[in-house]
Coordinates of C-alpha atoms in Angstrom, one line a residue:
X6 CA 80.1 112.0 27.7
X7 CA 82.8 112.9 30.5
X8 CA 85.0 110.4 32.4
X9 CA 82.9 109.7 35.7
X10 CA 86.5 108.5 37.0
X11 CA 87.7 110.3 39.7
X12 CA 91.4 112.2 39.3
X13 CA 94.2 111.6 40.8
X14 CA 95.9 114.4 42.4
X15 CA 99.7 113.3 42.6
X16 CA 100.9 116.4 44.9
X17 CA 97.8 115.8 47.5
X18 CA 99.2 113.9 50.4
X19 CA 96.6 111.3 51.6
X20 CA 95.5 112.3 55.6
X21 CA 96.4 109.7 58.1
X22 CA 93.5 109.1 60.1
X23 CA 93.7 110.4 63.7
X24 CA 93.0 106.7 65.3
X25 CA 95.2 104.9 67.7
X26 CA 97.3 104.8 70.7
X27 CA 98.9 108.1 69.6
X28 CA 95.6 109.8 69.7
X29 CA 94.1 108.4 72.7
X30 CA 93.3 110.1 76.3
X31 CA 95.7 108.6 78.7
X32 CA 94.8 109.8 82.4
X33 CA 91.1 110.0 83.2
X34 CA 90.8 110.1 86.6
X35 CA 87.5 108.0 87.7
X36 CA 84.4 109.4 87.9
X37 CA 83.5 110.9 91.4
X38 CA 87.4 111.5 91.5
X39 CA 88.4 114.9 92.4
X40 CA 91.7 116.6 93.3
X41 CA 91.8 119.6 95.3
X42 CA 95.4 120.5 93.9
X43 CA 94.0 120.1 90.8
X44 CA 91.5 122.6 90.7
X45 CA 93.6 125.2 92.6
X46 CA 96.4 125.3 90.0
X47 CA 93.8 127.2 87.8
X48 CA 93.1 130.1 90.2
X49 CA 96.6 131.7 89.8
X50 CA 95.9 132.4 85.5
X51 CA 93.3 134.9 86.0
X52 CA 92.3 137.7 88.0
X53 CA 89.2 138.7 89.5
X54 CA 87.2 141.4 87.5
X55 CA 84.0 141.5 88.6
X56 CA 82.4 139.9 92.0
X57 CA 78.4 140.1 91.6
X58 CA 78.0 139.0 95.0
X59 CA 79.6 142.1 96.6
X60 CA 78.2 144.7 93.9
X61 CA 74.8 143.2 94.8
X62 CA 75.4 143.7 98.2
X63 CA 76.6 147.0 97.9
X64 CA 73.7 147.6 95.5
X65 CA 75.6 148.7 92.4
X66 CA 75.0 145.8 90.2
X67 CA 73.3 147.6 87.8
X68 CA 75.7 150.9 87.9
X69 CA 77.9 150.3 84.7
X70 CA 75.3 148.8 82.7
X71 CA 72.7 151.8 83.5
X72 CA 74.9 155.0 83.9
X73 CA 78.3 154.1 82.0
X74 CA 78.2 154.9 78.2
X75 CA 79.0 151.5 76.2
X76 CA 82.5 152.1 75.6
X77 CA 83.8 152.4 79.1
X78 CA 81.8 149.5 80.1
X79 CA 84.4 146.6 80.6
X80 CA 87.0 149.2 82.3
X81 CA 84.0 150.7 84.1
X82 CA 83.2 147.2 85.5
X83 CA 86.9 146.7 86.2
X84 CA 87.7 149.8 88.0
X85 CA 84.3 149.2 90.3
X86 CA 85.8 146.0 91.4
X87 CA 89.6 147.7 92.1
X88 CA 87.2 150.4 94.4
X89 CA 85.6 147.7 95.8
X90 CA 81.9 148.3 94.6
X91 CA 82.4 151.7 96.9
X92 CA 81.0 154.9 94.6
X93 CA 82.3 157.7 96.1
X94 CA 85.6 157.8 93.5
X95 CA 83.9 155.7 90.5
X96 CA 82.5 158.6 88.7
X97 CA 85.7 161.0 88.5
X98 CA 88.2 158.2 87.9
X99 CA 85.8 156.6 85.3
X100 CA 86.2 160.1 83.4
X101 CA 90.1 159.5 83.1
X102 CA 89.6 156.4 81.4
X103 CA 90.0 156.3 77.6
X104 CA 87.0 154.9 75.4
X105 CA 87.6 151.2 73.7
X106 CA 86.1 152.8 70.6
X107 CA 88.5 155.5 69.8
X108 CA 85.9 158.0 69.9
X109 CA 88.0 160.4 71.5
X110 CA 90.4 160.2 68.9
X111 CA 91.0 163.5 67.0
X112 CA 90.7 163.9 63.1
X113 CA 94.5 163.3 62.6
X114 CA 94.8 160.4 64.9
X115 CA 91.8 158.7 62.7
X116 CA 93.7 159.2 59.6

């Protein structure tokens, strides 16, 4: 019969446990408080990509996802937005745009 005793590992550090002043939240504002500042710092780390509120009024919501092949989607959307949801240059500037996919890749540049 085997030895139902658990082993000891001796080069297995034993975790500390992650309770305690060192692992507690410090500043939580109040509930129902809110900082303008605060929520302005964020607006600076991204850009805008997309605004659905203008392509819907300039009724080209649907555009990229119905006429743009899947692999210029996300630059497609992009590039509507720096045109500002105006199609009269989308078409011939979304043809100078590389695919994501690589499917324009030759044999050699696959290898």
């Amino acid at each position: 019969m085997k030895n139902l005793t658990p082993r000891k590992h001796p080069k297995v550090e034993k975790k500390q446990s992650r309770i305690g002043e060192l692992y507690q939240a410090t500043n939580i504002p109040k509930v129902g408080e809110f900082s303008q500042n605060d929520s302005n710092a964020c607006d600076d780390l991204y850009d805008l990509a997309w605004d659905p509120k203008l392509a819907n009024k300039n009724n080209v919501s649907q555009i990229v996802h119905t006429f743009v092949l899947h692999n210029r989607r996300e630059e497609g959307m992009i590039l509507l937005h720096e045109l500002d949801y105006i199609m009269k240059d989308f078409f011939p500037a979304l043809d100078k745009i590389e695919p994501l996919d690589g499917s324009h890749w030759s044999t050699e540049q696959k290898k």
